[in-house]
Short mmCIF file of C-alpha atoms in Angstrom, two decimals:
data_model
loop_
_atom_site.label_atom_id
_atom_site.label_comp_id
_atom_site.label_asym_id
_atom_site.label_seq_id
_atom_site.Cartn_x
_atom_site.Cartn_y
_atom_site.Cartn_z
CA UNK A 1 47.02 -23.27 0.85
CA UNK A 2 47.34 -21.63 4.28
CA UNK A 3 44.38 -20.67 6.43
CA UNK A 4 44.66 -17.13 5.06
CA UNK A 5 44.86 -18.17 1.40
CA UNK A 6 42.13 -20.76 1.15
CA UNK A 7 38.81 -19.46 -0.17
CA UNK A 8 35.84 -20.55 1.90
CA UNK A 9 32.10 -20.14 1.53
CA UNK A 10 29.68 -20.71 4.37
CA UNK A 11 26.32 -21.82 3.01
CA UNK A 12 23.24 -21.89 5.26
CA UNK A 13 19.96 -21.57 3.38
CA UNK A 14 16.30 -22.34 4.04
CA UNK A 15 15.36 -21.88 0.38
CA UNK A 16 17.52 -24.37 -1.54
CA UNK A 17 16.73 -22.89 -4.97
CA UNK A 18 19.88 -22.83 -7.10
CA UNK A 19 22.19 -23.67 -4.20
CA UNK A 20 23.49 -26.95 -5.63
CA UNK A 21 24.51 -25.25 -8.88
CA UNK A 22 26.29 -22.43 -7.03
CA UNK A 23 28.08 -24.86 -4.72
CA UNK A 24 29.28 -26.89 -7.71
CA UNK A 25 30.67 -23.75 -9.35
CA UNK A 26 32.51 -22.80 -6.15
CA UNK A 27 33.89 -26.31 -5.69
CA UNK A 28 35.14 -26.36 -9.28
CA UNK A 29 37.06 -23.14 -8.54
CA UNK A 30 38.75 -24.73 -5.53
CA UNK A 31 36.61 -23.21 -2.79
CA UNK A 32 36.03 -25.06 0.47
CA UNK A 33 32.36 -25.40 1.38
CA UNK A 34 31.19 -24.99 4.98
CA UNK A 35 27.58 -25.46 5.94
CA UNK A 36 25.04 -25.97 8.68
CA UNK A 37 23.67 -29.51 8.98
CA UNK A 38 20.49 -29.23 6.91
CA UNK A 39 22.17 -27.52 3.98
CA UNK A 40 25.21 -29.82 4.32
CA UNK A 41 23.01 -32.91 3.94
CA UNK A 42 21.38 -31.37 0.86
CA UNK A 43 24.74 -30.67 -0.78
CA UNK A 44 26.18 -34.08 0.11
CA UNK A 45 23.25 -35.75 -1.62
CA UNK A 46 24.36 -33.87 -4.73
CA UNK A 47 27.83 -35.41 -4.40
CA UNK A 48 29.62 -32.37 -2.95
CA UNK A 49 32.19 -32.38 -0.15
CA UNK A 50 31.09 -30.19 2.73
CA UNK A 51 32.57 -29.34 6.14
CA UNK A 52 29.94 -28.83 8.82
CA UNK A 53 30.02 -25.72 10.99
CA UNK A 54 30.12 -27.90 14.10
CA UNK A 55 33.40 -29.41 12.88
CA UNK A 56 34.91 -25.90 12.88
CA UNK A 57 33.48 -24.70 16.19
CA UNK A 58 33.73 -27.95 18.11
CA UNK A 59 30.15 -27.43 19.27
CA UNK A 60 27.13 -29.39 18.07
CA UNK A 61 23.92 -27.61 17.13
CA UNK A 62 22.18 -26.96 20.44
CA UNK A 63 18.76 -25.94 21.78
CA UNK A 64 16.95 -27.89 19.10
CA UNK A 65 18.83 -26.13 16.33
CA UNK A 66 18.34 -22.60 17.67
CA UNK A 67 22.11 -22.13 17.92
CA UNK A 68 24.14 -23.30 14.92
CA UNK A 69 26.44 -20.62 13.53
CA UNK A 70 26.62 -18.17 16.44
CA UNK A 71 30.25 -18.68 17.47
CA UNK A 72 33.44 -16.54 17.54
CA UNK A 73 35.22 -18.93 15.17
CA UNK A 74 32.52 -18.24 12.57
CA UNK A 75 31.95 -14.53 13.11
CA UNK A 76 35.64 -13.85 13.58
CA UNK A 77 36.22 -15.35 10.15
CA UNK A 78 33.55 -13.09 8.65
CA UNK A 79 34.41 -9.82 10.37
CA UNK A 80 38.20 -10.02 10.27
CA UNK A 81 39.75 -7.16 8.26
CA UNK A 82 42.48 -8.66 6.10
CA UNK A 83 44.40 -5.36 5.96
CA UNK A 84 44.36 -4.99 9.76
CA UNK A 85 47.43 -6.60 11.42
CA UNK A 86 45.70 -6.89 14.80
CA UNK A 87 42.76 -8.74 13.24
CA UNK A 88 45.10 -11.08 11.39
CA UNK A 89 47.07 -11.72 14.56
CA UNK A 90 43.85 -12.76 16.33
CA UNK A 91 42.78 -15.10 13.52
CA UNK A 92 46.17 -16.79 13.61
CA UNK A 93 46.35 -17.02 17.39
CA UNK A 94 42.87 -18.53 17.71
CA UNK A 95 42.96 -20.60 14.48
CA UNK A 96 40.00 -18.74 12.99
CA UNK A 97 39.37 -19.77 9.36
CA UNK A 98 38.72 -16.74 7.14
CA UNK A 99 35.41 -16.79 5.28
CA UNK A 100 35.19 -15.18 1.86
CA UNK A 101 31.53 -15.71 1.04
CA UNK A 102 28.30 -16.07 3.00
CA UNK A 103 25.32 -17.60 1.21
CA UNK A 104 22.27 -17.36 3.42
CA UNK A 105 18.53 -16.87 3.27
CA UNK A 106 16.13 -16.79 6.17
CA UNK A 107 13.37 -18.77 7.85
CA UNK A 108 10.00 -18.12 6.17
CA UNK A 109 8.52 -15.79 8.77
CA UNK A 110 6.27 -14.02 6.26
CA UNK A 111 4.73 -17.25 4.98
CA UNK A 112 4.19 -18.45 8.55
CA UNK A 113 2.53 -15.17 9.56
CA UNK A 114 0.22 -15.22 6.54
CA UNK A 115 -1.09 -18.62 7.65
CA UNK A 116 -2.41 -16.99 10.85
CA UNK A 117 -0.09 -19.26 12.83
CA UNK A 118 0.14 -19.37 16.61
CA UNK A 119 2.51 -17.06 18.45
CA UNK A 120 4.78 -20.03 19.22
CA UNK A 121 4.98 -20.90 15.51
CA UNK A 122 5.87 -17.30 14.71
CA UNK A 123 8.62 -17.24 17.32
CA UNK A 124 10.13 -20.49 16.01
CA UNK A 125 10.31 -18.98 12.53
CA UNK A 126 12.28 -15.91 13.58
CA UNK A 127 15.77 -16.41 12.17
CA UNK A 128 18.56 -15.28 14.49
CA UNK A 129 21.76 -16.80 13.17
CA UNK A 130 20.94 -16.14 9.53
CA UNK A 131 20.28 -12.45 10.09
CA UNK A 132 23.53 -12.20 12.04
CA UNK A 133 25.47 -13.87 9.22
CA UNK A 134 24.04 -11.49 6.63
CA UNK A 135 24.71 -8.38 8.68
CA UNK A 136 28.26 -9.40 9.53
CA UNK A 137 29.11 -10.25 5.92
CA UNK A 138 27.49 -7.09 4.59
CA UNK A 139 29.44 -4.99 7.11
CA UNK A 140 32.71 -6.49 5.85
CA UNK A 141 31.72 -6.61 2.17
CA UNK A 142 35.18 -5.62 0.91
CA UNK A 143 36.47 -8.99 2.10
CA UNK A 144 33.29 -11.09 2.21
CA UNK A 145 30.74 -11.59 -0.58
CA UNK A 146 27.19 -11.86 0.77
CA UNK A 147 24.49 -13.64 -1.24
CA UNK A 148 20.92 -13.75 0.02
CA UNK A 149 18.91 -13.91 -3.21
CA UNK A 150 19.13 -17.01 -5.46
CA UNK A 151 18.72 -14.74 -8.49
CA UNK A 152 22.21 -13.33 -7.75
CA UNK A 153 24.01 -16.69 -7.64
CA UNK A 154 24.73 -17.04 -11.36
CA UNK A 155 26.10 -13.50 -11.82
CA UNK A 156 28.43 -13.87 -8.82
CA UNK A 157 29.71 -17.21 -10.12
CA UNK A 158 30.32 -15.71 -13.57
CA UNK A 159 32.37 -12.88 -12.08
CA UNK A 160 34.43 -15.37 -10.09
CA UNK A 161 35.21 -17.31 -13.25
CA UNK A 162 35.85 -14.28 -15.43
CA UNK A 163 37.62 -11.96 -12.97
CA UNK A 164 38.94 -14.36 -10.37
CA UNK A 165 36.87 -12.52 -7.76
CA UNK A 166 33.58 -10.70 -7.28
CA UNK A 167 34.08 -7.04 -8.21
CA UNK A 168 33.77 -4.24 -5.67
CA UNK A 169 30.65 -2.66 -7.27
CA UNK A 170 28.91 -6.04 -7.14
CA UNK A 171 29.97 -6.53 -3.52
CA UNK A 172 28.56 -3.12 -2.63
CA UNK A 173 25.26 -3.89 -4.34
CA UNK A 174 24.99 -7.27 -2.61
CA UNK A 175 25.75 -5.70 0.79
CA UNK A 176 23.00 -3.12 0.36
CA UNK A 177 20.63 -5.89 -0.70
CA UNK A 178 21.52 -7.91 2.40
CA UNK A 179 20.81 -4.99 4.74
CA UNK A 180 17.53 -4.31 2.96
CA UNK A 181 16.65 -7.97 3.38
CA UNK A 182 17.28 -7.89 7.13
CA UNK A 183 15.42 -4.57 7.50
CA UNK A 184 12.39 -5.99 5.70
CA UNK A 185 12.62 -9.17 7.76
CA UNK A 186 12.56 -7.19 11.00
CA UNK A 187 9.62 -5.18 9.67
CA UNK A 188 7.76 -8.42 8.94
CA UNK A 189 8.48 -9.68 12.47
CA UNK A 190 7.36 -6.43 14.08
CA UNK A 191 4.10 -6.40 12.13
CA UNK A 192 3.49 -10.13 12.62
CA UNK A 193 3.98 -9.95 16.38
CA UNK A 194 1.74 -6.87 16.61
CA UNK A 195 -1.01 -8.79 14.82
CA UNK A 196 -0.52 -11.95 16.88
CA UNK A 197 -0.27 -10.30 20.31
CA UNK A 198 -2.79 -7.53 19.68
CA UNK A 199 -0.19 -4.94 20.67
CA UNK A 200 -0.87 -1.57 19.11
CA UNK A 201 2.09 0.79 18.95
CA UNK A 202 1.51 4.53 18.49
CA UNK A 203 0.53 5.13 14.86
CA UNK A 204 2.79 8.17 14.66
CA UNK A 205 5.86 7.28 16.75
CA UNK A 206 8.99 9.42 17.11
CA UNK A 207 10.84 7.12 14.70
CA UNK A 208 9.08 5.23 11.94
CA UNK A 209 11.06 2.65 9.93
CA UNK A 210 9.48 2.64 6.49
CA UNK A 211 9.58 -0.95 5.26
CA UNK A 212 7.65 -1.67 2.07
CA UNK A 213 7.37 -4.65 -0.29
CA UNK A 214 7.15 -4.09 -4.03
CA UNK A 215 3.95 -5.58 -5.43
CA UNK A 216 4.42 -4.63 -9.05
CA UNK A 217 6.21 -2.25 -11.37
CA UNK A 218 4.04 0.23 -13.26
CA UNK A 219 4.52 1.34 -16.85
CA UNK A 220 5.25 4.85 -15.58
CA UNK A 221 4.06 7.28 -12.93
CA UNK A 222 1.62 10.15 -13.11
CA UNK A 223 3.43 11.18 -16.32
CA UNK A 224 5.65 9.24 -18.74
CA UNK A 225 8.89 10.79 -17.45
CA UNK A 226 8.27 9.42 -13.92
CA UNK A 227 9.23 5.89 -12.85
CA UNK A 228 6.73 4.22 -10.52
CA UNK A 229 5.92 1.00 -8.65
CA UNK A 230 3.20 -0.16 -6.27
CA UNK A 231 4.38 -1.13 -2.78
CA UNK A 232 2.60 -2.70 0.19
CA UNK A 233 3.34 -2.62 3.93
CA UNK A 234 4.69 -5.89 5.40
CA UNK A 235 2.14 -8.71 5.63
CA UNK A 236 -0.46 -6.62 3.77
CA UNK A 237 -2.43 -7.66 0.71
CA UNK A 238 -4.06 -5.70 -2.05
CA UNK A 239 -7.66 -4.84 -1.12
CA UNK A 240 -8.74 -5.78 -4.63
CA UNK A 241 -8.42 -8.57 -7.17
CA UNK A 242 -8.16 -7.73 -10.87
CA UNK A 243 -10.55 -9.92 -12.84
CA UNK A 244 -10.00 -8.54 -16.32
CA UNK A 245 -8.45 -5.85 -18.47
CA UNK A 246 -5.10 -4.22 -19.12
CA UNK A 247 -2.56 -3.72 -16.32
CA UNK A 248 -3.41 -0.87 -13.99
CA UNK A 249 -1.55 2.39 -14.43
CA UNK A 250 -0.43 4.73 -11.65
CA UNK A 251 -3.39 7.04 -12.35
CA UNK A 252 -5.80 4.08 -12.57
CA UNK A 253 -4.76 3.02 -9.06
CA UNK A 254 -5.28 6.53 -7.67
CA UNK A 255 -8.74 6.80 -9.24
CA UNK A 256 -9.67 3.26 -8.19
CA UNK A 257 -8.62 4.16 -4.65
CA UNK A 258 -11.10 7.04 -4.68
CA UNK A 259 -13.79 4.71 -6.06
CA UNK A 260 -13.15 2.25 -3.22
CA UNK A 261 -13.45 5.09 -0.70
CA UNK A 262 -16.75 5.97 -2.34
CA UNK A 263 -17.95 2.37 -2.10
CA UNK A 264 -16.95 2.31 1.58
CA UNK A 265 -18.89 5.52 2.23
CA UNK A 266 -21.94 4.11 0.41
CA UNK A 267 -22.02 0.69 2.07
CA UNK A 268 -25.29 1.60 3.79
CA UNK A 269 -27.06 1.85 0.43
CA UNK A 270 -26.94 0.72 -3.18
CA UNK A 271 -24.68 3.49 -4.43
CA UNK A 272 -22.46 4.42 -7.34
CA UNK A 273 -19.66 6.92 -7.93
CA UNK A 274 -17.98 8.05 -11.13
CA UNK A 275 -14.40 9.21 -10.53
CA UNK A 276 -12.18 11.37 -12.73
CA UNK A 277 -8.76 12.60 -11.60
CA UNK A 278 -9.33 11.34 -8.01
CA UNK A 279 -12.56 13.26 -7.48
CA UNK A 280 -16.20 12.36 -8.20
CA UNK A 281 -18.00 13.79 -11.20
CA UNK A 282 -21.12 11.83 -10.26
CA UNK A 283 -22.55 10.06 -7.23
CA UNK A 284 -25.96 8.60 -6.47
CA UNK A 285 -27.96 5.97 -4.66
CA UNK A 286 -30.73 3.87 -6.16
CA UNK A 287 -32.94 0.85 -5.66
CA UNK A 288 -30.72 -1.19 -8.02
CA UNK A 289 -27.09 -0.96 -9.16
CA UNK A 290 -28.29 0.10 -12.61
CA UNK A 291 -30.41 2.94 -11.23
CA UNK A 292 -27.57 4.16 -9.01
CA UNK A 293 -25.08 3.99 -11.91
CA UNK A 294 -27.35 5.81 -14.37
CA UNK A 295 -28.11 8.58 -11.89
CA UNK A 296 -24.42 8.99 -11.04
CA UNK A 297 -23.47 9.06 -14.73
CA UNK A 298 -25.94 11.77 -15.72
CA UNK A 299 -24.53 14.30 -13.24
CA UNK A 300 -21.69 15.01 -15.69
CA UNK A 301 -21.71 12.59 -18.66
CA UNK A 302 -18.97 14.54 -20.47
CA UNK A 303 -16.49 14.17 -17.60
CA UNK A 304 -17.60 10.57 -16.99
CA UNK A 305 -16.09 9.55 -20.35
CA UNK A 306 -13.02 7.44 -19.58
CA UNK A 307 -13.69 7.58 -15.85
CA UNK A 308 -13.57 5.02 -13.05
CA UNK A 309 -16.85 3.63 -11.71
CA UNK A 310 -17.41 2.29 -8.21
CA UNK A 311 -20.59 0.45 -7.20
CA UNK A 312 -21.25 -0.53 -3.59
CA UNK A 313 -23.32 -3.65 -4.34
CA UNK A 314 -22.93 -6.78 -6.44
CA UNK A 315 -23.14 -5.70 -10.07
CA UNK A 316 -25.87 -7.43 -12.06
CA UNK A 317 -26.40 -8.17 -15.75
CA UNK A 318 -28.42 -5.02 -16.49
CA UNK A 319 -25.70 -2.76 -15.12
CA UNK A 320 -22.90 -4.56 -16.96
CA UNK A 321 -24.83 -4.42 -20.24
CA UNK A 322 -25.29 -0.67 -19.87
CA UNK A 323 -21.62 -0.20 -19.03
CA UNK A 324 -20.66 -2.09 -22.20
CA UNK A 325 -22.13 0.83 -24.18
CA UNK A 326 -19.70 3.36 -22.67
CA UNK A 327 -15.96 3.92 -22.34
CA UNK A 328 -14.83 3.30 -18.78
CA UNK A 329 -11.25 2.79 -17.61
CA UNK A 330 -11.90 0.85 -14.38
CA UNK A 331 -14.91 -0.76 -12.71
CA UNK A 332 -14.78 -1.41 -8.95
CA UNK A 333 -17.38 -3.40 -7.01
CA UNK A 334 -17.54 -6.00 -4.22
CA UNK A 335 -18.82 -8.68 -6.61
CA UNK A 336 -20.24 -9.39 -10.07
CA UNK A 337 -22.71 -11.76 -11.69
CA UNK A 338 -20.57 -14.38 -13.45
CA UNK A 339 -22.26 -14.78 -16.85
CA UNK A 340 -22.66 -11.09 -17.74
CA UNK A 341 -19.14 -10.47 -16.45
CA UNK A 342 -17.83 -12.84 -19.13
CA UNK A 343 -19.87 -10.91 -21.70
CA UNK A 344 -18.33 -7.63 -20.57
CA UNK A 345 -14.84 -9.14 -20.73
CA UNK A 346 -15.44 -10.11 -24.35
CA UNK A 347 -16.94 -6.77 -25.37
CA UNK A 348 -14.51 -4.63 -23.38
CA UNK A 349 -11.24 -6.60 -23.09
CA UNK A 350 -9.31 -3.48 -22.05
CA UNK A 351 -11.69 -2.56 -19.20
CA UNK A 352 -9.98 -3.12 -15.87
CA UNK A 353 -12.43 -4.89 -13.55
CA UNK A 354 -11.57 -4.97 -9.85
CA UNK A 355 -13.31 -6.99 -7.16
CA UNK A 356 -12.93 -4.89 -4.02
CA UNK A 357 -12.47 -7.11 -0.98
CA UNK A 358 -13.28 -4.37 1.51
CA UNK A 359 -10.79 -2.67 3.76
CA UNK A 360 -7.45 -1.18 2.78
CA UNK A 361 -3.77 -2.09 2.68
CA UNK A 362 -2.70 0.58 5.18
CA UNK A 363 -4.28 2.73 7.87
CA UNK A 364 -1.71 5.48 7.24
CA UNK A 365 -1.42 7.88 4.33
CA UNK A 366 2.06 8.89 3.16
CA UNK A 367 2.59 11.96 0.99
CA UNK A 368 6.03 12.81 -0.31
CA UNK A 369 6.81 16.53 -0.40
CA UNK A 370 9.91 18.63 -1.04
CA UNK A 371 9.93 19.28 2.71
CA UNK A 372 9.74 15.63 3.77
CA UNK A 373 7.15 12.87 4.09
CA UNK A 374 3.77 13.80 5.55
CA UNK A 375 2.05 10.98 7.45
CA UNK A 376 -1.53 11.00 8.64
CA UNK A 377 -4.22 8.54 9.64
CA UNK A 378 -6.14 7.37 6.60
CA UNK A 379 -9.66 6.94 7.86
CA UNK A 380 -13.12 7.84 6.64
CA UNK A 381 -14.53 10.82 8.53
CA UNK A 382 -17.18 9.99 11.14
CA UNK A 383 -20.74 10.68 10.08
CA UNK A 384 -22.40 13.79 11.52
CA UNK A 385 -25.05 13.14 14.17
CA UNK A 386 -27.90 15.54 14.99
CA UNK A 387 -27.36 15.28 18.75
CA UNK A 388 -23.84 16.73 18.51
CA UNK A 389 -24.62 19.41 15.94
CA UNK A 390 -26.76 22.49 15.52
CA UNK A 391 -29.57 23.58 13.22
CA UNK A 392 -29.71 27.17 12.04
CA UNK A 393 -33.22 28.13 11.05
CA UNK A 394 -36.01 25.55 10.85
CA UNK A 395 -34.80 21.96 11.45
CA UNK A 396 -35.46 19.71 8.45
CA UNK A 397 -35.21 16.08 9.59
CA UNK A 398 -37.16 15.16 6.44
CA UNK A 399 -34.07 16.15 4.42
CA UNK A 400 -31.62 14.31 6.65
CA UNK A 401 -30.84 11.46 4.19
CA UNK A 402 -30.04 13.89 1.39
CA UNK A 403 -28.00 16.13 3.70
CA UNK A 404 -25.83 13.21 4.80
CA UNK A 405 -25.45 12.15 1.16
CA UNK A 406 -24.39 15.70 0.27
CA UNK A 407 -21.87 15.64 3.10
CA UNK A 408 -20.45 12.32 1.79
CA UNK A 409 -20.19 13.63 -1.77
CA UNK A 410 -18.35 16.74 -0.60
CA UNK A 411 -16.09 14.67 1.66
CA UNK A 412 -15.07 12.45 -1.28
CA UNK A 413 -14.36 15.43 -3.54
CA UNK A 414 -11.22 17.54 -3.87
CA UNK A 415 -11.30 20.78 -1.88
CA UNK A 416 -12.83 23.28 -2.10
CA UNK A 417 -15.85 21.05 -2.64
CA UNK A 418 -19.58 21.69 -2.92
CA UNK A 419 -22.19 19.05 -3.72
CA UNK A 420 -25.84 19.55 -4.59
CA UNK A 421 -28.07 16.54 -3.95
CA UNK A 422 -31.67 15.93 -4.93
CA UNK A 423 -33.41 12.69 -3.95
CA UNK A 424 -30.17 10.78 -3.45
CA UNK A 425 -28.55 12.00 -6.64
CA UNK A 426 -25.72 14.46 -7.17
CA UNK A 427 -27.00 17.03 -9.65
CA UNK A 428 -24.01 19.33 -9.30
CA UNK A 429 -20.50 18.95 -7.86
CA UNK A 430 -18.04 21.83 -7.63
CA UNK A 431 -14.63 20.36 -6.75
CA UNK A 432 -11.04 21.50 -6.67
CA UNK A 433 -11.79 25.23 -6.62
CA UNK A 434 -9.58 27.76 -4.87
CA UNK A 435 -12.68 29.78 -3.95
CA UNK A 436 -15.68 28.30 -2.13
CA UNK A 437 -17.97 30.77 -3.88
CA UNK A 438 -16.72 29.57 -7.26
CA UNK A 439 -17.33 25.97 -6.19
CA UNK A 440 -20.94 26.89 -5.32
CA UNK A 441 -21.42 28.73 -8.60
CA UNK A 442 -20.07 25.79 -10.62
CA UNK A 443 -22.26 23.25 -8.81
CA UNK A 444 -25.32 25.49 -9.22
CA UNK A 445 -24.65 25.96 -12.93
CA UNK A 446 -24.19 22.21 -13.40
CA UNK A 447 -27.41 21.44 -11.52
CA UNK A 448 -29.47 23.97 -13.45
CA UNK A 449 -33.15 23.78 -12.62
CA UNK A 450 -32.62 20.64 -10.55
CA UNK A 451 -31.07 22.79 -7.81
CA UNK A 452 -34.57 24.02 -6.94
CA UNK A 453 -35.56 22.31 -3.68
CA UNK A 454 -32.23 20.43 -3.42
CA UNK A 455 -29.73 20.39 -0.55
CA UNK A 456 -26.09 21.47 -0.55
CA UNK A 457 -23.04 20.03 1.21
CA UNK A 458 -19.77 21.86 1.83
CA UNK A 459 -16.50 20.20 2.90
CA UNK A 460 -15.51 23.23 5.00
CA UNK A 461 -16.99 26.44 6.40
CA UNK A 462 -18.25 29.37 4.36
CA UNK A 463 -15.79 32.23 4.93
CA UNK A 464 -18.38 34.78 3.76
CA UNK A 465 -22.16 34.83 3.33
CA UNK A 466 -21.81 35.00 -0.48
CA UNK A 467 -21.80 31.20 -0.90
CA UNK A 468 -25.06 30.86 1.01
CA UNK A 469 -26.56 33.72 -0.99
CA UNK A 470 -25.62 32.04 -4.29
CA UNK A 471 -27.18 28.79 -3.06
CA UNK A 472 -30.40 30.55 -2.07
CA UNK A 473 -30.68 32.24 -5.48
CA UNK A 474 -30.55 28.76 -7.08
CA UNK A 475 -33.37 27.48 -4.86
CA UNK A 476 -31.34 25.41 -2.39
CA UNK A 477 -33.50 24.41 0.59
CA UNK A 478 -30.94 23.25 3.15
CA UNK A 479 -27.17 23.23 3.68
CA UNK A 480 -24.84 21.00 5.67
CA UNK A 481 -21.46 22.52 6.57
CA UNK A 482 -19.04 22.28 9.51
CA UNK A 483 -18.97 25.93 10.53
CA UNK A 484 -15.94 27.45 12.22
CA UNK A 485 -15.49 30.67 10.25
CA UNK A 486 -14.79 33.94 12.05
CA UNK A 487 -17.83 35.18 10.11
CA UNK A 488 -20.13 32.33 11.17
CA UNK A 489 -22.50 34.91 12.63
CA UNK A 490 -22.88 36.64 9.25
CA UNK A 491 -23.31 33.29 7.49
CA UNK A 492 -25.99 32.20 9.97
CA UNK A 493 -27.78 35.51 9.63
CA UNK A 494 -27.80 35.20 5.83
CA UNK A 495 -29.21 31.65 5.98
CA UNK A 496 -32.01 32.66 8.36
CA UNK A 497 -32.84 35.75 6.32
CA UNK A 498 -32.98 33.73 3.09
CA UNK A 499 -35.06 30.92 4.63
CA UNK A 500 -32.39 28.21 4.28
CA UNK A 501 -32.14 25.53 6.95
CA UNK A 502 -28.48 25.03 7.78
CA UNK A 503 -27.02 22.08 9.68
CA UNK A 504 -23.71 22.92 11.39
CA UNK A 505 -22.12 19.47 11.66
CA UNK A 506 -18.71 20.51 13.03
CA UNK A 507 -16.88 17.99 10.81
CA UNK A 508 -14.48 19.34 8.17
CA UNK A 509 -13.51 16.96 5.34
CA UNK A 510 -10.74 18.59 3.29
CA UNK A 511 -9.10 16.51 0.53
CA UNK A 512 -6.02 18.10 -1.02
#
């Protein structure tokens, strides 16, 4: 065969999985095998004949192995367009061997970064030549097959045997996969170096490459007709560990996310939340996990059926035994007593139990819309402080704990949201209403007589005095709300006239 006719594969892999089998298939089909030194030694031990890259280039590996394949004789053979006479003239004039396949995977930067390695270790595990090989081959995919995933080796070999070549659709797919691999790799490097150096880039830059790693496929999305998967940012881990139960669904993950937010907001106490459709239907604090759970459950026991429960403290035997009596989809907590946890697993094998590790996988929130992707910081709102806020009417520092709890409950709920709290327990929650007055009326109706002497939290301002008037008629003693309405004066006047103490915290907490 001439230089132009001979089929050649350049193989340079860190992960040797399946490479011997692929190389044997290629050799049996008459392909010449080229390789960098480490991979060449591996293949020779398997009895294969391999030409080293340095024998082609005339240069040894230099700089301690940092430069192996970066050479015009290699990249010319990858990038040459066979249908272009000028390219073919150059390959002939400079004796450039044409390459028909690149098999390459990259240094394990992600694994190195996850070990909390030094900056020098990270830098040594940034692959330069491998990324260049993949990009060059993917750019010229019509002439060069690019393989970067061992799971693709067998299919490519089968096509070579059956068709005499790798088909164009397969080449296109492999090229896209190669570019995705290098994009993800660069994302890993960017994130790893940010973590190692402490550099903090703007959270909302002018251009934001969105690089995500699939964690798991889900049965379906919000509804059965929607396909869905769970992805993580580079070098991120799930903030929870599943200890028991069926696989999580898309909706389970959304509700569990809200439960984790609730646990984060209640870390200063022994608290519990019951979540349904990403909004609380119960929330309370107590002296024990059981007391907090029971108080949260009784706010709306009908809606709590099939809900998601979050508890901010280690869950003990008494709480787990009580939960075994009810139907719950997901239980989230920072820890569990071992023996009763085994009991709950046996009694409720379908119950999904998550140990929340604290924290979150991302500090940004992405929302896909028909207009584009909305991105915002995903952070818990700062707690109101008396020194930076204003009392309307008589100050009630004796109600401060309940007012802050009411603010938290409203902040966790879907807007428009109203919470009514009595002694650390939500007795009424109006959430997801288009009208703030209707949210007040629903919460008041749910609370019934327990609204008498309770406090009320609102996630945004009252646009009219009617919400305050409805609260006063139910016996509400104090209100916490951000203010900011053009009718704040009328709202203040109504509160003072009705004898309600109102804390204007200045902190809106919408959740759409």
